[in-house]
Each structure stands twice: as structure tokens, then as C-alpha cells.
Amino acid sequence: MITQAHALGKDENLLVECQNGFRLLPEVCVAFKHMQAAAAQDKVDLQIVSSYRGFQRQLQIWNNKWSGNTTLLDANENTLNAATLTDLEKLQTILTWSALPGASRHHWGTDIDVYDKKSVESRQHKFQLVCSEYDNGPCTELNNWLNQYASDFGFSRPFAEFKGGIAREPWHLSFESSAEKMRTLVNEATLLHNLTESNILGIQSIVDNMQMIFQRYVLNKG
């Protein structure tokens, strides 16, 4: 049974190891492997680069960015100087690329980031997981293949376009039927209560802007 703890990235008991240490819900793993086999027939090396990520890991990512220990990027992948940003600007900048802990789709075991491993390696490319690699780079064929076939295997691309909130992520796939069950368990009040009990940095700015955060960066309504 799926619980709120699963949706918040605080319960991992439903997950299985799918490939190379990456964990997913069992039905997501099965669907991915079918899709991977189909891609291989078309000479596309579909591989996972990120899968399940728990609450504590997402919290670490967030705190590193808020404290300035990790580089901040705008929606166009330009580097920003964190010291020049207001708390609200920093909040929005982080949320462009990194979900609020408890609100990440990677908590659910339904979502993955993927790349074309053989293409990246054959070009001796230093992989960075940026849009240019999928638009006109080593993962372009993969991107085109996913546009055509991902939905046949039950996967959607929730961040296929920039709507003014979360940055475009052509590498991000979601197993829609399972993700929808998780999505219904997360709301503003649940997220806020969960965060106030954590050691997240910038909590006052989060509290002050929670309604905007939920609409623009959790629901991705821009």
C-alpha cells in the first residue's frame, strides 16, 4: 500500500533494484526494461543516470545550493552569483533545477533520468546532463526516440517544456500511472509540515512563498 511517507521520500520499502544500483517501483522497472530493449533494437543505448532519491539526499542537495556550496544556474543554464541574489531570487533559482525536499518526483520510484551511454562514451564526451546534449549532442537520437516511443511504454515527459517554473528536462521520464497515485498524496500543508520539522535552509522564505512554490514548482503550472 502506498502511503504519504513513500510520496515524501521517507519510506523505501516498495522499491526494487532495477539496474546498476538504481531503484524503482517493480512495475516501473519492468516497463523500463521493455522500453530499453526496444530502444536497443533501434541502436539507442537507453540507460538510467538517476532514479529514486530519498528525502535526506534531496535535502542535502537543497542545503548545498542555498549555502552556496553548489553552483546555481538559471533556466538557460547560465551560472549565477548566489551572493547577489535575494532570498526569494535564490529560492526560485534553486527550484528551477532542484525540487523542494519532499516534493521531488524522484522520491516516488516512478521517475528516472536517462541518457544514451554508448553515444556519450563513443564521443568521449564529458556528460553534464544539460539540454544541449539532447537537442544537438550525443543524446539527440535518444531524445527523438523518446518523443516517438516513450508513451508506448507508459512513460510521460513532465518537463518537456519550460513553463516559467521548472527548467526543461528532456532526460526526465515518469511512469505516469504509478506517479499519479503518488501525486495525490502530496499537498501544500503536508510539504510545509514536513519541512518545518527538518533542518532545511531558507525555511522562512519557503513558508512565506509556499503557495507560489506549490503552483509553479510542484504542480509545474508556471
CSV table of C-alpha atoms in Angstrom, one decimal:
chain,number,residue,atom,x,y,z
A,1,MET,CA,0.0,0.0,0.0
A,2,ILE,CA,1.3,3.4,-1.0
A,3,THR,CA,1.5,5.9,1.9
A,4,GLN,CA,2.3,9.5,2.3
A,5,ALA,CA,5.8,8.5,3.6
A,6,HIS,CA,6.5,6.9,0.2
A,7,ALA,CA,5.5,10.1,-1.6
A,8,LEU,CA,7.7,12.2,0.6
A,9,GLY,CA,10.8,10.0,0.0
A,10,LYS,CA,10.8,8.7,3.6
A,11,ASP,CA,9.9,5.1,3.0
A,12,GLU,CA,11.8,2.9,0.6
A,13,ASN,CA,10.2,-0.5,1.3
A,14,LEU,CA,8.3,-0.7,-2.1
A,15,LEU,CA,11.4,-0.3,-4.2
A,16,VAL,CA,13.5,-2.9,-6.0
A,17,GLU,CA,16.9,-2.6,-7.6
A,18,CYS,CA,16.3,-2.3,-11.3
A,19,GLN,CA,19.7,-1.9,-12.9
A,20,ASN,CA,23.2,-1.0,-11.7
A,21,GLY,CA,22.0,0.0,-8.3
A,22,PHE,CA,19.2,2.2,-9.5
A,23,ARG,CA,15.9,1.6,-7.5
A,24,LEU,CA,12.4,1.9,-8.8
A,25,LEU,CA,8.9,0.5,-8.1
A,26,PRO,CA,8.7,-3.0,-9.5
A,27,GLU,CA,6.2,-2.1,-12.3
A,28,VAL,CA,8.3,0.9,-13.3
A,29,CYS,CA,11.4,-1.3,-13.6
A,30,VAL,CA,9.5,-3.9,-15.8
A,31,ALA,CA,8.2,-1.1,-18.1
A,32,PHE,CA,11.7,0.5,-18.3
A,33,LYS,CA,13.4,-2.8,-19.3
A,34,HIS,CA,10.8,-3.3,-22.1
A,35,MET,CA,11.4,0.2,-23.3
A,36,GLN,CA,15.2,-0.2,-23.1
A,37,ALA,CA,15.1,-3.4,-25.1
A,38,ALA,CA,13.0,-1.7,-27.8
A,39,ALA,CA,15.4,1.2,-27.9
A,40,ALA,CA,18.4,-1.2,-28.3
A,41,GLN,CA,16.8,-2.7,-31.4
A,42,ASP,CA,16.9,0.8,-32.8
A,43,LYS,CA,20.6,1.2,-31.8
A,44,VAL,CA,19.8,3.6,-28.9
A,45,ASP,CA,21.6,2.8,-25.7
A,46,LEU,CA,18.9,3.8,-23.2
A,47,GLN,CA,20.4,3.8,-19.7
A,48,ILE,CA,19.4,5.3,-16.3
A,49,VAL,CA,21.5,8.1,-14.8
A,50,SER,CA,19.3,8.8,-11.8
A,51,SER,CA,16.3,7.1,-10.3
A,52,TYR,CA,15.0,7.1,-6.7
A,53,ARG,CA,16.3,9.8,-4.5
A,54,GLY,CA,15.2,10.0,-0.8
A,55,PHE,CA,14.2,13.0,1.3
A,56,GLN,CA,17.5,13.3,3.0
A,57,ARG,CA,19.5,13.3,-0.2
A,58,GLN,CA,17.2,15.9,-1.7
A,59,LEU,CA,17.6,18.0,1.5
A,60,GLN,CA,21.4,17.8,1.1
A,61,ILE,CA,21.2,19.0,-2.5
A,62,TRP,CA,19.0,21.9,-1.4
A,63,ASN,CA,21.1,22.9,1.5
A,64,ASN,CA,24.3,22.8,-0.5
A,65,LYS,CA,22.7,25.1,-3.1
A,66,TRP,CA,21.3,27.5,-0.5
A,67,SER,CA,24.6,27.8,1.3
A,68,GLY,CA,26.5,28.5,-1.9
A,69,ASN,CA,28.5,25.2,-1.9
A,70,THR,CA,26.9,24.2,-5.2
A,71,THR,CA,26.8,26.3,-8.4
A,72,LEU,CA,23.4,27.9,-9.2
A,73,LEU,CA,22.1,28.1,-12.8
A,74,ASP,CA,19.3,30.0,-14.4
A,75,ALA,CA,16.8,28.3,-16.7
A,76,ASN,CA,19.2,28.9,-19.6
A,77,GLU,CA,22.0,27.1,-17.8
A,78,ASN,CA,23.9,30.3,-17.1
A,79,THR,CA,25.9,30.5,-13.9
A,80,LEU,CA,24.6,32.9,-11.2
A,81,ASN,CA,26.3,34.6,-8.3
A,82,ALA,CA,24.4,33.4,-5.2
A,83,ALA,CA,25.8,36.3,-3.2
A,84,THR,CA,23.9,38.8,-5.4
A,85,LEU,CA,20.5,37.2,-5.1
A,86,THR,CA,17.7,38.0,-2.6
A,87,ASP,CA,16.3,35.1,-0.6
A,88,LEU,CA,13.3,35.0,-3.0
A,89,GLU,CA,15.5,35.0,-6.1
A,90,LYS,CA,17.7,32.3,-4.6
A,91,LEU,CA,14.6,30.2,-3.8
A,92,GLN,CA,13.3,30.5,-7.3
A,93,THR,CA,16.7,29.8,-8.8
A,94,ILE,CA,17.2,26.6,-6.8
A,95,LEU,CA,13.6,25.4,-7.6
A,96,THR,CA,14.3,25.9,-11.3
A,97,TRP,CA,16.5,22.8,-11.3
A,98,SER,CA,16.1,21.1,-7.9
A,99,ALA,CA,12.8,20.1,-6.3
A,100,LEU,CA,11.9,21.1,-2.8
A,101,PRO,CA,12.7,18.2,-0.5
A,102,GLY,CA,9.5,16.1,-0.1
A,103,ALA,CA,8.2,17.4,-3.5
A,104,SER,CA,10.7,15.7,-5.8
A,105,ARG,CA,9.2,13.2,-8.3
A,106,HIS,CA,12.4,11.2,-7.7
A,107,HIS,CA,11.0,10.3,-4.3
A,108,TRP,CA,8.4,8.2,-5.8
A,109,GLY,CA,10.3,5.4,-7.5
A,110,THR,CA,8.4,6.3,-10.7
A,111,ASP,CA,10.7,8.8,-12.3
A,112,ILE,CA,14.1,8.4,-14.0
A,113,ASP,CA,16.7,10.5,-15.8
A,114,VAL,CA,18.1,8.7,-18.8
A,115,TYR,CA,20.9,9.1,-21.4
A,116,ASP,CA,22.5,7.3,-24.3
A,117,LYS,CA,25.5,5.8,-22.7
A,118,LYS,CA,27.2,4.4,-25.8
A,119,SER,CA,26.8,7.6,-27.7
A,120,VAL,CA,28.3,9.7,-24.9
A,121,GLU,CA,31.2,7.3,-24.5
A,122,SER,CA,32.0,6.9,-28.2
A,123,ARG,CA,32.3,10.7,-28.5
A,124,GLN,CA,34.5,10.9,-25.3
A,125,HIS,CA,32.0,13.5,-24.2
A,126,LYS,CA,32.1,14.8,-20.6
A,127,PHE,CA,28.5,14.2,-19.7
A,128,GLN,CA,26.8,17.0,-17.8
A,129,LEU,CA,23.0,16.3,-18.1
A,130,VAL,CA,22.2,19.6,-19.8
A,131,CYS,CA,19.7,20.3,-22.6
A,132,SER,CA,22.2,20.9,-25.3
A,133,GLU,CA,23.3,17.2,-25.1
A,134,TYR,CA,19.7,16.2,-26.0
A,135,ASP,CA,19.0,19.0,-28.5
A,136,ASN,CA,22.1,18.8,-30.6
A,137,GLY,CA,24.6,16.4,-28.9
A,138,PRO,CA,25.3,12.8,-28.0
A,139,CYS,CA,21.7,12.2,-26.7
A,140,THR,CA,19.8,13.7,-29.7
A,141,GLU,CA,18.9,10.3,-31.2
A,142,LEU,CA,17.7,9.2,-27.8
A,143,ASN,CA,15.6,12.4,-27.4
A,144,ASN,CA,14.0,11.8,-30.8
A,145,TRP,CA,13.3,8.2,-30.0
A,146,LEU,CA,11.7,9.0,-26.7
A,147,ASN,CA,9.5,11.7,-28.3
A,148,GLN,CA,8.1,8.9,-30.6
A,149,TYR,CA,8.0,5.9,-28.3
A,150,ALA,CA,8.2,6.6,-24.6
A,151,SER,CA,4.4,6.9,-24.2
A,152,ASP,CA,4.0,3.4,-25.8
A,153,PHE,CA,5.6,2.0,-22.6
A,154,GLY,CA,3.6,4.2,-20.1
A,155,PHE,CA,6.2,7.0,-19.7
A,156,SER,CA,5.5,10.7,-19.9
A,157,ARG,CA,7.9,13.6,-20.1
A,158,PRO,CA,6.7,16.0,-17.4
A,159,PHE,CA,9.3,18.7,-18.0
A,160,ALA,CA,9.4,18.5,-21.8
A,161,GLU,CA,8.9,22.3,-22.0
A,162,PHE,CA,9.7,25.3,-19.8
A,163,LYS,CA,6.5,26.8,-18.4
A,164,GLY,CA,8.1,29.5,-16.3
A,165,GLY,CA,8.9,27.3,-13.2
A,166,ILE,CA,10.8,24.1,-13.5
A,167,ALA,CA,13.5,24.1,-16.2
A,168,ARG,CA,13.1,21.9,-19.3
A,169,GLU,CA,14.5,18.4,-18.7
A,170,PRO,CA,14.4,16.3,-21.8
A,171,TRP,CA,16.1,13.5,-19.9
A,172,HIS,CA,13.3,13.1,-17.3
A,173,LEU,CA,10.8,10.3,-17.7
A,174,SER,CA,7.8,9.5,-15.4
A,175,PHE,CA,5.8,6.2,-15.3
A,176,GLU,CA,2.5,8.0,-15.4
A,177,SER,CA,0.1,5.5,-13.9
A,178,SER,CA,2.2,5.0,-10.8
A,179,ALA,CA,3.3,8.6,-10.5
A,180,GLU,CA,-0.4,9.8,-10.4
A,181,LYS,CA,-1.0,7.7,-7.3
A,182,MET,CA,1.9,9.3,-5.5
A,183,ARG,CA,1.0,12.8,-6.7
A,184,THR,CA,-2.4,12.7,-4.9
A,185,LEU,CA,-0.6,12.2,-1.5
A,186,VAL,CA,1.3,15.5,-1.6
A,187,ASN,CA,-0.2,18.9,-0.9
A,188,GLU,CA,1.0,22.3,0.5
A,189,ALA,CA,0.2,21.6,4.1
A,190,THR,CA,1.9,18.2,4.1
A,191,LEU,CA,5.1,19.6,2.5
A,192,LEU,CA,5.3,22.5,4.8
A,193,HIS,CA,4.8,20.5,7.9
A,194,ASN,CA,7.4,18.0,6.8
A,195,LEU,CA,9.9,20.8,6.0
A,196,THR,CA,9.4,22.7,9.3
A,197,GLU,CA,10.5,19.5,11.1
A,198,SER,CA,13.7,19.3,9.1
A,199,ASN,CA,16.9,21.3,9.1
A,200,ILE,CA,16.3,22.9,5.6
A,201,LEU,CA,17.9,26.2,5.0
A,202,GLY,CA,15.8,29.1,3.9
A,203,ILE,CA,12.7,27.9,5.7
A,204,GLN,CA,11.2,31.3,6.3
A,205,SER,CA,11.4,32.1,2.6
A,206,ILE,CA,9.7,28.8,1.9
A,207,VAL,CA,6.9,29.4,4.4
A,208,ASP,CA,6.3,32.9,3.0
A,209,ASN,CA,6.1,31.7,-0.6
A,210,MET,CA,4.6,28.2,-0.2
A,211,GLN,CA,1.5,28.8,-2.3
A,212,MET,CA,3.6,30.1,-5.2
A,213,ILE,CA,6.1,27.3,-4.8
A,214,PHE,CA,3.4,24.7,-4.9
A,215,GLN,CA,1.7,26.0,-8.0
A,216,ARG,CA,4.8,26.9,-10.0
A,217,TYR,CA,7.4,24.4,-9.0
A,218,VAL,CA,5.4,21.4,-7.6
A,219,LEU,CA,2.5,21.3,-10.0
A,220,ASN,CA,4.6,23.0,-12.7
A,221,LYS,CA,1.9,25.4,-13.8
A,222,GLY,CA,4.3,28.2,-14.5
